[in-house]
Amino acid sequence: MIVVVKIGGALIAENFDNVVNDITNIHQNHSDKYKLVIVHGGGPQINELLRQMNKEPKYFKTPSGFRTRYTDQEAIDVAIMTLGGKNNKRLVEALQKRDINAFGFTGIDGGIIEAKRKEKILVMINDKRIMKHGEYSGKVKSVHTELLQYLLEMNYLPVIGSLGKSEKGEIVNLDGDRAASYIANALGAEILISLTDVEGIYKDFEDKNSLIQNIKRYQLEHLMEQLAGGMKKKAYAALEALDMKIQTVIISSGLGDNPIYNALEKETGTVISNE
Ligand SMILES: Nc1ncnc2c1ncn2[C@@H]1O[C@H](COP(=O)(O)OP(=O)(O)OP(=O)(O)O)[C@@H](O)[C@H]1O
Ligand SMILES: [Mg+2]
């Protein structure tokens, strides 16, 4: 079965050796059972590079309570450097060092991910709704899988940075989790795993005893308004995946040993299922 694994930027910032070792083990020893496709983000690295350039990352709250980046011209340039450059190639390098034939690219390459550009975003500033123009982010419309299927057949490991191609051919920034949902759906993946820097979804993030182990789609929908930050977006992307053809989404920590294998075999983390 095809398994799409999203590796969060938060995780890449910490330590991805155990994730890369885990991918290596699955690719080398369990490829008869699992075929992996990696999708990655890069939020923290984009911010770090912006700051090195003396630019402050710009975030706003949307009227519906999501925290969103304002991806202006400068931010999209840095997103290209990060998602199409360092994050992508460091992951490919780490896998190549372990004799895995990783093939890195983004959704603009080969026009693989077609997206609708949001040219403006509605945000809240001092309780007022303000329209910000010049936005370079997008929502996935379709994913072309021919090349991906070919890479999988030839035993390459696809590593995809979350950029897409707009209707006008521009590069747009994509939410990594939502891109992973659409890629998983287009490939007919059964499982989507989102590896992050926390154990899963906490009912109450302040209460470390409130980790959710199993949750059904409709229950997560009810929990949405209690979630915040990156997890709210991740949960939304999980709902989107389940609304398409994916049966199971697992949100789990990538910080321990064998995070993907354990999520697949032992269902560690938060397992979200349809029905
Ligand atoms: N209820 C909650 N349960 C778990 N995490 C939560 C919750 N509320 C907020 N969070 C935050 O969500 C974060 C995970 O989302 P985040 O978007 O930061 O990571 P990521 O998706 O792995 O990385 P990236 O977005 O850079 O690809 C956690 O580190 C945590 O701080
Ligand atoms: Mg995130």
PDB file of C-alpha atoms and ligand atoms in Angstrom:
ATOM      1  CA  MET A   1       0.000   0.000   0.000  1.00  0.00           C
ATOM      2  CA  ILE A   2       1.029   3.566  -0.591  1.00  0.00           C
ATOM      3  CA  VAL A   3       1.665   5.590   2.565  1.00  0.00           C
ATOM      4  CA  VAL A   4       2.122   9.335   2.349  1.00  0.00           C
ATOM      5  CA  VAL A   5       4.236  10.742   5.181  1.00  0.00           C
ATOM      6  CA  LYS A   6       4.254  14.453   5.893  1.00  0.00           C
ATOM      7  CA  ILE A   7       7.334  15.628   7.753  1.00  0.00           C
ATOM      8  CA  GLY A   8       6.734  18.916   9.509  1.00  0.00           C
ATOM      9  CA  GLY A   9       9.191  21.753   9.352  1.00  0.00           C
ATOM     10  CA  ALA A  10       9.106  21.783  13.144  1.00  0.00           C
ATOM     11  CA  LEU A  11      10.531  18.281  13.064  1.00  0.00           C
ATOM     12  CA  ILE A  12      13.223  18.995  10.482  1.00  0.00           C
ATOM     13  CA  ALA A  13      14.417  21.793  12.778  1.00  0.00           C
ATOM     14  CA  GLU A  14      14.949  19.396  15.679  1.00  0.00           C
ATOM     15  CA  ASN A  15      16.415  16.124  14.526  1.00  0.00           C
ATOM     16  CA  PHE A  16      15.351  14.074  11.608  1.00  0.00           C
ATOM     17  CA  ASP A  17      17.939  11.283  11.844  1.00  0.00           C
ATOM     18  CA  ASN A  18      15.473   8.889  13.461  1.00  0.00           C
ATOM     19  CA  VAL A  19      12.860   9.719  10.803  1.00  0.00           C
ATOM     20  CA  VAL A  20      15.363   9.167   8.019  1.00  0.00           C
ATOM     21  CA  ASN A  21      16.537   5.891   9.626  1.00  0.00           C
ATOM     22  CA  ASP A  22      12.930   4.778   9.893  1.00  0.00           C
ATOM     23  CA  ILE A  23      12.207   5.611   6.236  1.00  0.00           C
ATOM     24  CA  THR A  24      15.383   3.705   5.305  1.00  0.00           C
ATOM     25  CA  ASN A  25      14.299   0.636   7.279  1.00  0.00           C
ATOM     26  CA  ILE A  26      10.824   0.608   5.722  1.00  0.00           C
ATOM     27  CA  HIS A  27      12.152   1.214   2.201  1.00  0.00           C
ATOM     28  CA  GLN A  28      14.788  -1.514   2.525  1.00  0.00           C
ATOM     29  CA  ASN A  29      12.951  -4.147   4.594  1.00  0.00           C
ATOM     30  CA  HIS A  30       9.214  -3.611   4.238  1.00  0.00           C
ATOM     31  CA  SER A  31       8.765  -2.259   0.715  1.00  0.00           C
ATOM     32  CA  ASP A  32       6.617  -5.268  -0.196  1.00  0.00           C
ATOM     33  CA  LYS A  33       4.074  -3.932   2.304  1.00  0.00           C
ATOM     34  CA  TYR A  34       4.567  -0.159   2.324  1.00  0.00           C
ATOM     35  CA  LYS A  35       5.542   2.247  -0.450  1.00  0.00           C
ATOM     36  CA  LEU A  36       6.427   5.624   0.995  1.00  0.00           C
ATOM     37  CA  VAL A  37       5.997   9.092  -0.462  1.00  0.00           C
ATOM     38  CA  ILE A  38       7.418  11.962   1.604  1.00  0.00           C
ATOM     39  CA  VAL A  39       5.924  15.451   1.690  1.00  0.00           C
ATOM     40  CA  HIS A  40       7.617  18.114   3.772  1.00  0.00           C
ATOM     41  CA  GLY A  41       7.012  21.582   5.091  1.00  0.00           C
ATOM     42  CA  GLY A  42       9.409  24.253   6.221  1.00  0.00           C
ATOM     43  CA  GLY A  43       7.730  26.937   8.320  1.00  0.00           C
ATOM     44  CA  PRO A  44      10.470  27.392  10.942  1.00  0.00           C
ATOM     45  CA  GLN A  45      13.240  27.320   8.326  1.00  0.00           C
ATOM     46  CA  ILE A  46      11.469  29.936   6.188  1.00  0.00           C
ATOM     47  CA  ASN A  47      11.219  32.159   9.273  1.00  0.00           C
ATOM     48  CA  GLU A  48      14.856  31.601  10.176  1.00  0.00           C
ATOM     49  CA  LEU A  49      16.037  32.568   6.698  1.00  0.00           C
ATOM     50  CA  LEU A  50      13.751  35.619   6.617  1.00  0.00           C
ATOM     51  CA  ARG A  51      15.250  36.772   9.928  1.00  0.00           C
ATOM     52  CA  GLN A  52      18.772  36.219   8.609  1.00  0.00           C
ATOM     53  CA  MET A  53      17.764  38.612   5.821  1.00  0.00           C
ATOM     54  CA  ASN A  54      16.498  41.072   8.468  1.00  0.00           C
ATOM     55  CA  LYS A  55      12.874  40.484   7.510  1.00  0.00           C
ATOM     56  CA  GLU A  56      10.268  39.645  10.107  1.00  0.00           C
ATOM     57  CA  PRO A  57       7.921  36.733   9.200  1.00  0.00           C
ATOM     58  CA  LYS A  58       4.370  38.015   8.809  1.00  0.00           C
ATOM     59  CA  TYR A  59       1.484  36.082  10.361  1.00  0.00           C
ATOM     60  CA  PHE A  60      -2.137  37.052  10.776  1.00  0.00           C
ATOM     61  CA  LYS A  61      -5.287  35.544  12.190  1.00  0.00           C
ATOM     62  CA  THR A  62      -8.063  34.842   9.714  1.00  0.00           C
ATOM     63  CA  PRO A  63     -11.694  35.658  10.630  1.00  0.00           C
ATOM     64  CA  SER A  64     -12.284  31.927  11.192  1.00  0.00           C
ATOM     65  CA  GLY A  65      -9.461  31.742  13.719  1.00  0.00           C
ATOM     66  CA  PHE A  66      -6.675  30.118  11.707  1.00  0.00           C
ATOM     67  CA  ARG A  67      -3.174  31.524  11.992  1.00  0.00           C
ATOM     68  CA  THR A  68      -1.885  32.181   8.502  1.00  0.00           C
ATOM     69  CA  ARG A  69       1.327  33.376   6.950  1.00  0.00           C
ATOM     70  CA  TYR A  70       1.199  36.418   4.706  1.00  0.00           C
ATOM     71  CA  THR A  71       3.262  35.111   1.801  1.00  0.00           C
ATOM     72  CA  ASP A  72       4.374  38.289   0.061  1.00  0.00           C
ATOM     73  CA  GLN A  73       7.008  38.491  -2.697  1.00  0.00           C
ATOM     74  CA  GLU A  74       9.884  38.221  -0.209  1.00  0.00           C
ATOM     75  CA  ALA A  75       8.308  35.348   1.678  1.00  0.00           C
ATOM     76  CA  ILE A  76       7.619  33.300  -1.461  1.00  0.00           C
ATOM     77  CA  ASP A  77      11.240  33.756  -2.575  1.00  0.00           C
ATOM     78  CA  VAL A  78      12.404  32.444   0.775  1.00  0.00           C
ATOM     79  CA  ALA A  79       9.826  29.630   0.642  1.00  0.00           C
ATOM     80  CA  ILE A  80      11.286  28.599  -2.735  1.00  0.00           C
ATOM     81  CA  MET A  81      14.804  28.611  -1.261  1.00  0.00           C
ATOM     82  CA  THR A  82      13.660  26.504   1.667  1.00  0.00           C
ATOM     83  CA  LEU A  83      11.078  24.092   0.249  1.00  0.00           C
ATOM     84  CA  GLY A  84      12.745  23.679  -3.137  1.00  0.00           C
ATOM     85  CA  GLY A  85      16.240  24.074  -1.713  1.00  0.00           C
ATOM     86  CA  LYS A  86      17.691  23.334   1.672  1.00  0.00           C
ATOM     87  CA  ASN A  87      14.924  21.339   3.379  1.00  0.00           C
ATOM     88  CA  ASN A  88      14.276  19.240   0.303  1.00  0.00           C
ATOM     89  CA  LYS A  89      17.896  18.598  -0.583  1.00  0.00           C
ATOM     90  CA  ARG A  90      19.002  17.896   3.015  1.00  0.00           C
ATOM     91  CA  LEU A  91      16.323  15.220   3.248  1.00  0.00           C
ATOM     92  CA  VAL A  92      17.382  13.780  -0.115  1.00  0.00           C
ATOM     93  CA  GLU A  93      21.021  13.907   0.988  1.00  0.00           C
ATOM     94  CA  ALA A  94      20.299  12.124   4.289  1.00  0.00           C
ATOM     95  CA  LEU A  95      18.482   9.349   2.386  1.00  0.00           C
ATOM     96  CA  GLN A  96      21.111   9.086  -0.344  1.00  0.00           C
ATOM     97  CA  LYS A  97      23.751   8.646   2.397  1.00  0.00           C
ATOM     98  CA  ARG A  98      21.769   5.582   3.454  1.00  0.00           C
ATOM     99  CA  ASP A  99      21.643   4.237  -0.115  1.00  0.00           C
ATOM    100  CA  ILE A 100      18.006   5.177  -0.663  1.00  0.00           C
ATOM    101  CA  ASN A 101      17.410   6.600  -4.111  1.00  0.00           C
ATOM    102  CA  ALA A 102      15.456   9.646  -2.982  1.00  0.00           C
ATOM    103  CA  PHE A 103      14.225  11.988  -5.693  1.00  0.00           C
ATOM    104  CA  GLY A 104      13.419  15.499  -4.489  1.00  0.00           C
ATOM    105  CA  PHE A 105      11.245  18.093  -6.177  1.00  0.00           C
ATOM    106  CA  THR A 106       8.318  20.403  -5.500  1.00  0.00           C
ATOM    107  CA  GLY A 107       4.825  20.599  -6.937  1.00  0.00           C
ATOM    108  CA  ILE A 108       5.869  23.218  -9.537  1.00  0.00           C
ATOM    109  CA  ASP A 109       8.247  20.703 -11.153  1.00  0.00           C
ATOM    110  CA  GLY A 110       6.541  18.916 -13.989  1.00  0.00           C
ATOM    111  CA  GLY A 111       3.436  20.900 -13.013  1.00  0.00           C
ATOM    112  CA  ILE A 112       2.658  18.032 -10.653  1.00  0.00           C
ATOM    113  CA  ILE A 113       0.557  20.053  -8.202  1.00  0.00           C
ATOM    114  CA  GLU A 114      -1.890  22.473  -9.758  1.00  0.00           C
ATOM    115  CA  ALA A 115      -3.178  25.069  -7.359  1.00  0.00           C
ATOM    116  CA  LYS A 116      -5.462  28.061  -7.235  1.00  0.00           C
ATOM    117  CA  ARG A 117      -3.534  31.111  -6.110  1.00  0.00           C
ATOM    118  CA  LYS A 118      -5.084  33.220  -3.362  1.00  0.00           C
ATOM    119  CA  GLU A 119      -4.012  36.651  -4.549  1.00  0.00           C
ATOM    120  CA  LYS A 120      -5.398  38.262  -1.434  1.00  0.00           C
ATOM    121  CA  ILE A 121      -6.215  37.107   2.057  1.00  0.00           C
ATOM    122  CA  LEU A 122      -8.731  38.453   4.535  1.00  0.00           C
ATOM    123  CA  VAL A 123      -7.123  38.897   7.950  1.00  0.00           C
ATOM    124  CA  MET A 124      -7.961  40.383  11.320  1.00  0.00           C
ATOM    125  CA  ILE A 125      -5.930  43.395  12.440  1.00  0.00           C
ATOM    126  CA  ASN A 126      -7.059  45.032  15.701  1.00  0.00           C
ATOM    127  CA  ASP A 127     -10.450  43.330  15.379  1.00  0.00           C
ATOM    128  CA  LYS A 128     -10.920  44.784  11.906  1.00  0.00           C
ATOM    129  CA  ARG A 129     -11.145  42.758   8.723  1.00  0.00           C
ATOM    130  CA  ILE A 130      -8.370  43.860   6.363  1.00  0.00           C
ATOM    131  CA  MET A 131      -7.679  42.561   2.852  1.00  0.00           C
ATOM    132  CA  LYS A 132      -3.980  41.916   2.206  1.00  0.00           C
ATOM    133  CA  HIS A 133      -3.016  41.781  -1.475  1.00  0.00           C
ATOM    134  CA  GLY A 134       0.060  40.317  -3.166  1.00  0.00           C
ATOM    135  CA  GLU A 135      -0.349  36.924  -1.534  1.00  0.00           C
ATOM    136  CA  TYR A 136       1.484  33.952  -3.051  1.00  0.00           C
ATOM    137  CA  SER A 137      -0.138  30.948  -1.483  1.00  0.00           C
ATOM    138  CA  GLY A 138      -2.520  28.491  -3.005  1.00  0.00           C
ATOM    139  CA  LYS A 139      -5.006  25.731  -2.546  1.00  0.00           C
ATOM    140  CA  VAL A 140      -4.426  22.436  -4.350  1.00  0.00           C
ATOM    141  CA  LYS A 141      -6.752  21.784  -7.278  1.00  0.00           C
ATOM    142  CA  SER A 142      -5.262  18.622  -8.714  1.00  0.00           C
ATOM    143  CA  VAL A 143      -2.248  16.373  -8.495  1.00  0.00           C
ATOM    144  CA  HIS A 144      -0.820  14.622 -11.553  1.00  0.00           C
ATOM    145  CA  THR A 145       0.436  11.253 -10.488  1.00  0.00           C
ATOM    146  CA  GLU A 146       2.003   9.747 -13.651  1.00  0.00           C
ATOM    147  CA  LEU A 147       5.548  10.714 -12.720  1.00  0.00           C
ATOM    148  CA  LEU A 148       5.008   9.767  -9.077  1.00  0.00           C
ATOM    149  CA  GLN A 149       3.693   6.340 -10.051  1.00  0.00           C
ATOM    150  CA  TYR A 150       6.689   5.847 -12.299  1.00  0.00           C
ATOM    151  CA  LEU A 151       9.134   6.840  -9.551  1.00  0.00           C
ATOM    152  CA  LEU A 152       7.482   4.390  -7.145  1.00  0.00           C
ATOM    153  CA  GLU A 153       7.577   1.593  -9.715  1.00  0.00           C
ATOM    154  CA  MET A 154      11.284   2.256 -10.285  1.00  0.00           C
ATOM    155  CA  ASN A 155      11.931   2.156  -6.526  1.00  0.00           C
ATOM    156  CA  TYR A 156      12.781   5.840  -6.187  1.00  0.00           C
ATOM    157  CA  LEU A 157      11.591   7.531  -3.023  1.00  0.00           C
ATOM    158  CA  PRO A 158       9.743  10.766  -3.870  1.00  0.00           C
ATOM    159  CA  VAL A 159      10.441  13.705  -1.517  1.00  0.00           C
ATOM    160  CA  ILE A 160       8.072  16.566  -2.278  1.00  0.00           C
ATOM    161  CA  GLY A 161       8.379  20.160  -1.053  1.00  0.00           C
ATOM    162  CA  SER A 162       5.008  21.847  -0.642  1.00  0.00           C
ATOM    163  CA  LEU A 163       5.003  24.363  -3.480  1.00  0.00           C
ATOM    164  CA  GLY A 164       2.488  24.337  -6.310  1.00  0.00           C
ATOM    165  CA  LYS A 165       1.831  25.814  -9.731  1.00  0.00           C
ATOM    166  CA  SER A 166      -0.874  28.450 -10.106  1.00  0.00           C
ATOM    167  CA  GLU A 167      -3.202  28.751 -13.093  1.00  0.00           C
ATOM    168  CA  LYS A 168      -0.795  31.361 -14.493  1.00  0.00           C
ATOM    169  CA  GLY A 169       2.215  29.146 -13.893  1.00  0.00           C
ATOM    170  CA  GLU A 170       3.423  31.030 -10.813  1.00  0.00           C
ATOM    171  CA  ILE A 171       4.962  29.249  -7.825  1.00  0.00           C
ATOM    172  CA  VAL A 172       2.676  29.324  -4.808  1.00  0.00           C
ATOM    173  CA  ASN A 173       3.272  28.229  -1.240  1.00  0.00           C
ATOM    174  CA  LEU A 174       1.063  25.354  -0.070  1.00  0.00           C
ATOM    175  CA  ASP A 175       0.190  24.220   3.393  1.00  0.00           C
ATOM    176  CA  GLY A 176       2.273  21.052   3.754  1.00  0.00           C
ATOM    177  CA  ASP A 177      -0.445  19.048   5.479  1.00  0.00           C
ATOM    178  CA  ARG A 178      -3.112  19.947   2.957  1.00  0.00           C
ATOM    179  CA  ALA A 179      -0.729  19.232   0.062  1.00  0.00           C
ATOM    180  CA  ALA A 180      -0.046  15.822   1.638  1.00  0.00           C
ATOM    181  CA  SER A 181      -3.795  15.104   1.852  1.00  0.00           C
ATOM    182  CA  TYR A 182      -4.286  15.825  -1.849  1.00  0.00           C
ATOM    183  CA  ILE A 183      -1.194  13.876  -2.908  1.00  0.00           C
ATOM    184  CA  ALA A 184      -2.318  10.905  -0.804  1.00  0.00           C
ATOM    185  CA  ASN A 185      -5.774  11.046  -2.332  1.00  0.00           C
ATOM    186  CA  ALA A 186      -4.508  11.286  -5.911  1.00  0.00           C
ATOM    187  CA  LEU A 187      -2.201   8.313  -5.359  1.00  0.00           C
ATOM    188  CA  GLY A 188      -4.927   6.232  -3.753  1.00  0.00           C
ATOM    189  CA  ALA A 189      -2.941   6.008  -0.520  1.00  0.00           C
ATOM    190  CA  GLU A 190      -4.691   4.196   2.305  1.00  0.00           C
ATOM    191  CA  ILE A 191      -2.909   5.991   5.100  1.00  0.00           C
ATOM    192  CA  LEU A 192      -1.618   9.488   5.628  1.00  0.00           C
ATOM    193  CA  ILE A 193       0.837  10.011   8.458  1.00  0.00           C
ATOM    194  CA  SER A 194       1.679  13.489   9.666  1.00  0.00           C
ATOM    195  CA  LEU A 195       4.841  13.525  11.746  1.00  0.00           C
ATOM    196  CA  THR A 196       5.267  16.525  13.973  1.00  0.00           C
ATOM    197  CA  ASP A 197       6.995  17.574  17.184  1.00  0.00           C
ATOM    198  CA  VAL A 198       4.198  16.567  19.590  1.00  0.00           C
ATOM    199  CA  GLU A 199       2.709  13.126  20.345  1.00  0.00           C
ATOM    200  CA  GLY A 200      -0.558  13.854  18.572  1.00  0.00           C
ATOM    201  CA  ILE A 201      -3.681  15.883  19.216  1.00  0.00           C
ATOM    202  CA  TYR A 202      -4.250  16.887  22.837  1.00  0.00           C
ATOM    203  CA  LYS A 203      -7.817  17.636  23.814  1.00  0.00           C
ATOM    204  CA  ASP A 204      -6.364  20.366  25.978  1.00  0.00           C
ATOM    205  CA  PHE A 205      -2.822  21.242  24.913  1.00  0.00           C
ATOM    206  CA  GLU A 206      -1.970  22.371  28.480  1.00  0.00           C
ATOM    207  CA  ASP A 207      -2.927  18.960  29.866  1.00  0.00           C
ATOM    208  CA  LYS A 208      -0.385  16.348  28.802  1.00  0.00           C
ATOM    209  CA  ASN A 209      -2.721  13.575  29.958  1.00  0.00           C
ATOM    210  CA  SER A 210      -5.290  14.546  27.360  1.00  0.00           C
ATOM    211  CA  LEU A 211      -3.635  12.950  24.306  1.00  0.00           C
ATOM    212  CA  ILE A 212      -6.282  11.510  21.995  1.00  0.00           C
ATOM    213  CA  GLN A 213      -5.420   7.995  20.804  1.00  0.00           C
ATOM    214  CA  ASN A 214      -8.385   7.261  18.565  1.00  0.00           C
ATOM    215  CA  ILE A 215     -10.940   9.620  17.169  1.00  0.00           C
ATOM    216  CA  LYS A 216     -13.566   9.403  14.466  1.00  0.00           C
ATOM    217  CA  ARG A 217     -13.964  11.988  11.781  1.00  0.00           C
ATOM    218  CA  TYR A 218     -17.159  13.525  13.181  1.00  0.00           C
ATOM    219  CA  GLN A 219     -15.690  13.715  16.684  1.00  0.00           C
ATOM    220  CA  LEU A 220     -12.674  15.615  15.381  1.00  0.00           C
ATOM    221  CA  GLU A 221     -14.989  17.989  13.582  1.00  0.00           C
ATOM    222  CA  HIS A 222     -16.597  18.826  16.934  1.00  0.00           C
ATOM    223  CA  LEU A 223     -13.177  19.322  18.512  1.00  0.00           C
ATOM    224  CA  MET A 224     -11.961  21.747  15.814  1.00  0.00           C
ATOM    225  CA  GLU A 225     -12.884  24.957  17.594  1.00  0.00           C
ATOM    226  CA  GLN A 226     -10.893  23.903  20.660  1.00  0.00           C
ATOM    227  CA  LEU A 227      -7.712  23.429  18.630  1.00  0.00           C
ATOM    228  CA  ALA A 228      -5.202  26.164  17.919  1.00  0.00           C
ATOM    229  CA  GLY A 229      -1.999  26.914  16.056  1.00  0.00           C
ATOM    230  CA  GLY A 230      -0.440  24.461  13.665  1.00  0.00           C
ATOM    231  CA  MET A 231      -2.552  21.605  15.039  1.00  0.00           C
ATOM    232  CA  LYS A 232      -5.792  23.259  13.981  1.00  0.00           C
ATOM    233  CA  LYS A 233      -4.564  23.382  10.379  1.00  0.00           C
ATOM    234  CA  LYS A 234      -3.265  19.839  10.603  1.00  0.00           C
ATOM    235  CA  ALA A 235      -6.623  18.596  11.913  1.00  0.00           C
ATOM    236  CA  TYR A 236      -8.390  20.458   9.111  1.00  0.00           C
ATOM    237  CA  ALA A 237      -6.109  18.814   6.538  1.00  0.00           C
ATOM    238  CA  ALA A 238      -6.903  15.436   8.129  1.00  0.00           C
ATOM    239  CA  LEU A 239     -10.629  16.094   7.760  1.00  0.00           C
ATOM    240  CA  GLU A 240     -10.076  17.005   4.118  1.00  0.00           C
ATOM    241  CA  ALA A 241      -8.159  13.780   3.544  1.00  0.00           C
ATOM    242  CA  LEU A 242     -10.946  11.721   5.122  1.00  0.00           C
ATOM    243  CA  ASP A 243     -13.541  13.560   3.023  1.00  0.00           C
ATOM    244  CA  MET A 244     -11.658  12.310  -0.005  1.00  0.00           C
ATOM    245  CA  LYS A 245     -10.656   8.648  -0.245  1.00  0.00           C
ATOM    246  CA  ILE A 246      -8.206   8.249   2.623  1.00  0.00           C
ATOM    247  CA  GLN A 247      -9.412   5.902   5.350  1.00  0.00           C
ATOM    248  CA  THR A 248      -6.942   6.683   8.122  1.00  0.00           C
ATOM    249  CA  VAL A 249      -4.871   9.696   9.121  1.00  0.00           C
ATOM    250  CA  ILE A 250      -2.315   9.351  11.896  1.00  0.00           C
ATOM    251  CA  ILE A 251      -0.799  12.398  13.578  1.00  0.00           C
ATOM    252  CA  SER A 252       2.236  11.333  15.539  1.00  0.00           C
ATOM    253  CA  SER A 253       5.553  12.488  16.932  1.00  0.00           C
ATOM    254  CA  GLY A 254       8.596  12.086  14.734  1.00  0.00           C
ATOM    255  CA  LEU A 255      10.943  12.547  17.669  1.00  0.00           C
ATOM    256  CA  GLY A 256      11.057   8.944  18.952  1.00  0.00           C
ATOM    257  CA  ASP A 257      12.538   5.866  17.292  1.00  0.00           C
ATOM    258  CA  ASN A 258      10.780   4.270  14.294  1.00  0.00           C
ATOM    259  CA  PRO A 259       7.963   6.841  14.265  1.00  0.00           C
ATOM    260  CA  ILE A 260       6.478   5.797  10.900  1.00  0.00           C
ATOM    261  CA  TYR A 261       6.805   2.065  11.465  1.00  0.00           C
ATOM    262  CA  ASN A 262       5.266   2.356  14.934  1.00  0.00           C
ATOM    263  CA  ALA A 263       2.436   4.518  13.639  1.00  0.00           C
ATOM    264  CA  LEU A 264       1.723   1.899  10.934  1.00  0.00           C
ATOM    265  CA  GLU A 265       2.122  -1.220  13.033  1.00  0.00           C
ATOM    266  CA  LYS A 266       1.203  -0.059  16.538  1.00  0.00           C
ATOM    267  CA  GLU A 267      -0.983   2.938  15.781  1.00  0.00           C
ATOM    268  CA  THR A 268       0.972   5.277  18.035  1.00  0.00           C
ATOM    269  CA  GLY A 269      -0.126   8.907  18.097  1.00  0.00           C
ATOM    270  CA  THR A 270      -3.632  10.092  17.268  1.00  0.00           C
ATOM    271  CA  VAL A 271      -5.423   7.797  14.834  1.00  0.00           C
ATOM    272  CA  ILE A 272      -8.265   9.502  12.999  1.00  0.00           C
ATOM    273  CA  SER A 273     -10.586   7.212  11.111  1.00  0.00           C
ATOM    274  CA  ASN A 274     -13.505   7.647   8.794  1.00  0.00           C
ATOM    275  CA  GLU A 275     -17.053   6.478   9.576  1.00  0.00           C
TER     276      GLU A 275
HETATM  277  N1  LIG B   1      -4.341  20.703  21.025  1.00  0.00           N
HETATM  278  C1  LIG B   1      -3.116  20.582  20.506  1.00  0.00           C
HETATM  279  N2  LIG B   1      -2.540  19.366  20.404  1.00  0.00           N
HETATM  280  C2  LIG B   1      -1.296  19.229  19.875  1.00  0.00           C
HETATM  281  N3  LIG B   1      -0.556  20.277  19.399  1.00  0.00           N
HETATM  282  C3  LIG B   1      -1.069  21.509  19.466  1.00  0.00           C
HETATM  283  C4  LIG B   1      -2.369  21.719  20.018  1.00  0.00           C
HETATM  284  N4  LIG B   1      -2.638  23.052  19.943  1.00  0.00           N
HETATM  285  C5  LIG B   1      -1.565  23.630  19.388  1.00  0.00           C
HETATM  286  N5  LIG B   1      -0.598  22.727  19.086  1.00  0.00           N
HETATM  287  C6  LIG B   1       0.689  23.053  18.444  1.00  0.00           C
HETATM  288  O1  LIG B   1       0.704  22.545  17.110  1.00  0.00           O
HETATM  289  C7  LIG B   1       2.077  22.264  16.780  1.00  0.00           C
HETATM  290  C8  LIG B   1       2.156  21.353  15.561  1.00  0.00           C
HETATM  291  O2  LIG B   1       1.842  22.073  14.363  1.00  0.00           O
HETATM  292  P1  LIG B   1       2.980  22.843  13.504  1.00  0.00           P
HETATM  293  O3  LIG B   1       2.290  23.394  12.318  1.00  0.00           O
HETATM  294  O4  LIG B   1       3.731  23.773  14.383  1.00  0.00           O
HETATM  295  O5  LIG B   1       4.008  21.686  13.126  1.00  0.00           O
HETATM  296  P2  LIG B   1       4.238  20.927  11.742  1.00  0.00           P
HETATM  297  O6  LIG B   1       2.987  20.900  10.935  1.00  0.00           O
HETATM  298  O7  LIG B   1       4.830  19.619  12.144  1.00  0.00           O
HETATM  299  O8  LIG B   1       5.350  21.788  11.010  1.00  0.00           O
HETATM  300  P3  LIG B   1       5.210  22.718   9.681  1.00  0.00           P
HETATM  301  O9  LIG B   1       3.884  23.417   9.757  1.00  0.00           O
HETATM  302  O10 LIG B   1       6.368  23.655   9.796  1.00  0.00           O
HETATM  303  O11 LIG B   1       5.342  21.806   8.511  1.00  0.00           O
HETATM  304  C9  LIG B   1       2.619  21.663  18.035  1.00  0.00           C
HETATM  305  O12 LIG B   1       4.028  21.795  18.112  1.00  0.00           O
HETATM  306  C10 LIG B   1       1.896  22.455  19.131  1.00  0.00           C
HETATM  307  O13 LIG B   1       2.714  23.492  19.594  1.00  0.00           O
HETATM  308 MG    MG B   2       1.984  22.788  10.283  1.00  0.00          MG
END
